[in-house]
């Protein structure tokens, strides 16, 4: 499918950057509704800087995960930093890159170029 081709292109373009694209096993045919990367060894501040820098550059990145125990309702019930370190690490490193029908290779090249700029700035 088109999204699977786009995901494969992202895999190739991201090879030299300090990010990890979430893997789809080879024996699985995914609908690829998201193209999630994780910034390696990112602090919450770096994550925010990269995300906001990409948005300012016109790249429609999204955040699709915030640790549940840190959301206001659950904080009121006792949720606090340090209770779920893996969940928190994922939350401060994950960013969804644009992936949609009609996204071109040139678009992806620009997205990755902007991502590299933002990572170097952070």
PDB file of C-alpha atoms in Angstrom:
ATOM      1  CA  UNK A   1       0.000   0.000   0.000  1.00  0.00           C
ATOM      2  CA  UNK A   2       1.004   3.628  -0.336  1.00  0.00           C
ATOM      3  CA  UNK A   3       1.424   4.096   3.429  1.00  0.00           C
ATOM      4  CA  UNK A   4       3.641   1.015   3.649  1.00  0.00           C
ATOM      5  CA  UNK A   5       5.863   2.487   0.906  1.00  0.00           C
ATOM      6  CA  UNK A   6       5.982   5.796   2.775  1.00  0.00           C
ATOM      7  CA  UNK A   7       6.960   4.004   5.986  1.00  0.00           C
ATOM      8  CA  UNK A   8       9.734   2.140   4.156  1.00  0.00           C
ATOM      9  CA  UNK A   9      10.994   5.446   2.754  1.00  0.00           C
ATOM     10  CA  UNK A  10      11.015   6.931   6.274  1.00  0.00           C
ATOM     11  CA  UNK A  11      13.036   3.893   7.419  1.00  0.00           C
ATOM     12  CA  UNK A  12      15.679   4.667   4.810  1.00  0.00           C
ATOM     13  CA  UNK A  13      15.702   8.430   5.423  1.00  0.00           C
ATOM     14  CA  UNK A  14      15.980   8.075   9.201  1.00  0.00           C
ATOM     15  CA  UNK A  15      18.881   5.618   9.153  1.00  0.00           C
ATOM     16  CA  UNK A  16      21.504   8.234  10.061  1.00  0.00           C
ATOM     17  CA  UNK A  17      19.500  10.181  12.666  1.00  0.00           C
ATOM     18  CA  UNK A  18      19.341   9.478  16.423  1.00  0.00           C
ATOM     19  CA  UNK A  19      15.732   8.317  16.223  1.00  0.00           C
ATOM     20  CA  UNK A  20      13.990   4.989  16.090  1.00  0.00           C
ATOM     21  CA  UNK A  21      10.951   4.391  13.908  1.00  0.00           C
ATOM     22  CA  UNK A  22       8.535   1.985  15.533  1.00  0.00           C
ATOM     23  CA  UNK A  23       8.919  -1.325  13.769  1.00  0.00           C
ATOM     24  CA  UNK A  24       6.285  -3.319  11.940  1.00  0.00           C
ATOM     25  CA  UNK A  25       7.264  -7.011  11.871  1.00  0.00           C
ATOM     26  CA  UNK A  26       8.093  -8.334   8.396  1.00  0.00           C
ATOM     27  CA  UNK A  27       5.308 -10.920   8.512  1.00  0.00           C
ATOM     28  CA  UNK A  28       2.655  -8.293   9.302  1.00  0.00           C
ATOM     29  CA  UNK A  29       0.789  -6.165   6.784  1.00  0.00           C
ATOM     30  CA  UNK A  30      -0.111  -3.020   8.715  1.00  0.00           C
ATOM     31  CA  UNK A  31      -2.532  -0.259   7.819  1.00  0.00           C
ATOM     32  CA  UNK A  32       0.282   2.106   8.935  1.00  0.00           C
ATOM     33  CA  UNK A  33      -2.047   4.741  10.301  1.00  0.00           C
ATOM     34  CA  UNK A  34       0.857   6.375  12.199  1.00  0.00           C
ATOM     35  CA  UNK A  35       4.588   6.808  11.603  1.00  0.00           C
ATOM     36  CA  UNK A  36       5.896   7.148  15.152  1.00  0.00           C
ATOM     37  CA  UNK A  37       9.519   7.936  15.875  1.00  0.00           C
ATOM     38  CA  UNK A  38      11.250   7.968  19.228  1.00  0.00           C
ATOM     39  CA  UNK A  39      13.997  10.482  19.841  1.00  0.00           C
ATOM     40  CA  UNK A  40      16.918   8.649  21.405  1.00  0.00           C
ATOM     41  CA  UNK A  41      17.980   9.821  24.860  1.00  0.00           C
ATOM     42  CA  UNK A  42      15.639  12.824  24.727  1.00  0.00           C
ATOM     43  CA  UNK A  43      14.749  14.936  27.717  1.00  0.00           C
ATOM     44  CA  UNK A  44      11.257  16.367  28.000  1.00  0.00           C
ATOM     45  CA  UNK A  45      12.689  19.784  27.063  1.00  0.00           C
ATOM     46  CA  UNK A  46      14.425  18.432  23.927  1.00  0.00           C
ATOM     47  CA  UNK A  47      11.254  16.587  22.924  1.00  0.00           C
ATOM     48  CA  UNK A  48       9.253  19.809  23.215  1.00  0.00           C
ATOM     49  CA  UNK A  49      11.879  21.804  21.281  1.00  0.00           C
ATOM     50  CA  UNK A  50      11.987  19.312  18.404  1.00  0.00           C
ATOM     51  CA  UNK A  51       8.189  19.044  18.276  1.00  0.00           C
ATOM     52  CA  UNK A  52       7.599  22.799  18.400  1.00  0.00           C
ATOM     53  CA  UNK A  53      10.427  23.476  15.928  1.00  0.00           C
ATOM     54  CA  UNK A  54       8.912  21.063  13.420  1.00  0.00           C
ATOM     55  CA  UNK A  55       5.456  22.609  13.826  1.00  0.00           C
ATOM     56  CA  UNK A  56       6.938  26.104  13.361  1.00  0.00           C
ATOM     57  CA  UNK A  57       8.618  24.860  10.159  1.00  0.00           C
ATOM     58  CA  UNK A  58       5.237  23.749   8.815  1.00  0.00           C
ATOM     59  CA  UNK A  59       5.687  20.023   9.467  1.00  0.00           C
ATOM     60  CA  UNK A  60       2.419  18.548  10.761  1.00  0.00           C
ATOM     61  CA  UNK A  61       3.827  16.330  13.488  1.00  0.00           C
ATOM     62  CA  UNK A  62       1.525  15.098  16.249  1.00  0.00           C
ATOM     63  CA  UNK A  63       1.735  13.803  19.789  1.00  0.00           C
ATOM     64  CA  UNK A  64      -0.355  10.690  20.307  1.00  0.00           C
ATOM     65  CA  UNK A  65       0.684   9.608  23.772  1.00  0.00           C
ATOM     66  CA  UNK A  66       0.826  11.117  27.222  1.00  0.00           C
ATOM     67  CA  UNK A  67       1.280   8.803  30.208  1.00  0.00           C
ATOM     68  CA  UNK A  68      -2.138   8.213  31.724  1.00  0.00           C
ATOM     69  CA  UNK A  69      -0.959   8.407  35.333  1.00  0.00           C
ATOM     70  CA  UNK A  70       0.339  11.946  34.703  1.00  0.00           C
ATOM     71  CA  UNK A  71      -2.929  13.323  33.357  1.00  0.00           C
ATOM     72  CA  UNK A  72      -4.794  15.634  35.772  1.00  0.00           C
ATOM     73  CA  UNK A  73      -7.517  13.178  36.823  1.00  0.00           C
ATOM     74  CA  UNK A  74      -5.020  10.463  37.680  1.00  0.00           C
ATOM     75  CA  UNK A  75      -2.607  12.901  39.331  1.00  0.00           C
ATOM     76  CA  UNK A  76      -5.463  13.776  41.686  1.00  0.00           C
ATOM     77  CA  UNK A  77      -5.669  10.057  42.522  1.00  0.00           C
ATOM     78  CA  UNK A  78      -1.957   9.895  43.307  1.00  0.00           C
ATOM     79  CA  UNK A  79      -0.293   9.594  39.914  1.00  0.00           C
ATOM     80  CA  UNK A  80       3.231  10.987  39.952  1.00  0.00           C
ATOM     81  CA  UNK A  81       6.482  11.015  38.028  1.00  0.00           C
ATOM     82  CA  UNK A  82       8.555   7.893  38.481  1.00  0.00           C
ATOM     83  CA  UNK A  83       5.652   5.458  38.876  1.00  0.00           C
ATOM     84  CA  UNK A  84       5.867   4.152  35.309  1.00  0.00           C
ATOM     85  CA  UNK A  85       9.334   4.986  33.946  1.00  0.00           C
ATOM     86  CA  UNK A  86       8.929   3.210  30.590  1.00  0.00           C
ATOM     87  CA  UNK A  87       5.617   4.940  29.928  1.00  0.00           C
ATOM     88  CA  UNK A  88       7.161   8.278  30.866  1.00  0.00           C
ATOM     89  CA  UNK A  89      10.219   7.670  28.647  1.00  0.00           C
ATOM     90  CA  UNK A  90       7.939   6.850  25.726  1.00  0.00           C
ATOM     91  CA  UNK A  91       5.871   9.982  26.354  1.00  0.00           C
ATOM     92  CA  UNK A  92       8.916  12.251  26.277  1.00  0.00           C
ATOM     93  CA  UNK A  93      10.412  10.695  23.140  1.00  0.00           C
ATOM     94  CA  UNK A  94       7.557   9.818  20.741  1.00  0.00           C
ATOM     95  CA  UNK A  95       6.484  12.038  17.833  1.00  0.00           C
ATOM     96  CA  UNK A  96       4.231  11.044  14.930  1.00  0.00           C
ATOM     97  CA  UNK A  97       5.532  12.085  11.524  1.00  0.00           C
ATOM     98  CA  UNK A  98       3.109  12.936   8.717  1.00  0.00           C
ATOM     99  CA  UNK A  99       1.909   9.911   6.766  1.00  0.00           C
ATOM    100  CA  UNK A 100      -1.110  10.109   4.489  1.00  0.00           C
ATOM    101  CA  UNK A 101      -2.202   9.338   0.931  1.00  0.00           C
ATOM    102  CA  UNK A 102      -0.497  11.750  -1.445  1.00  0.00           C
ATOM    103  CA  UNK A 103       2.578  12.396   0.714  1.00  0.00           C
ATOM    104  CA  UNK A 104       5.444  12.532  -1.782  1.00  0.00           C
ATOM    105  CA  UNK A 105       9.063  11.467  -1.503  1.00  0.00           C
ATOM    106  CA  UNK A 106       9.985  15.157  -1.785  1.00  0.00           C
ATOM    107  CA  UNK A 107       7.661  15.899   1.155  1.00  0.00           C
ATOM    108  CA  UNK A 108       9.336  13.177   3.196  1.00  0.00           C
ATOM    109  CA  UNK A 109      12.793  14.475   2.270  1.00  0.00           C
ATOM    110  CA  UNK A 110      11.800  17.923   3.566  1.00  0.00           C
ATOM    111  CA  UNK A 111      10.291  16.472   6.758  1.00  0.00           C
ATOM    112  CA  UNK A 112      13.467  14.552   7.543  1.00  0.00           C
ATOM    113  CA  UNK A 113      15.634  17.566   6.688  1.00  0.00           C
ATOM    114  CA  UNK A 114      13.620  19.701   9.137  1.00  0.00           C
ATOM    115  CA  UNK A 115      13.788  16.925  11.733  1.00  0.00           C
ATOM    116  CA  UNK A 116      17.574  16.845  11.446  1.00  0.00           C
ATOM    117  CA  UNK A 117      17.747  20.628  11.892  1.00  0.00           C
ATOM    118  CA  UNK A 118      15.570  20.484  15.002  1.00  0.00           C
ATOM    119  CA  UNK A 119      17.521  17.605  16.533  1.00  0.00           C
ATOM    120  CA  UNK A 120      20.782  19.476  16.016  1.00  0.00           C
ATOM    121  CA  UNK A 121      19.288  22.589  17.671  1.00  0.00           C
ATOM    122  CA  UNK A 122      17.974  20.753  20.723  1.00  0.00           C
TER     123      UNK A 122
END
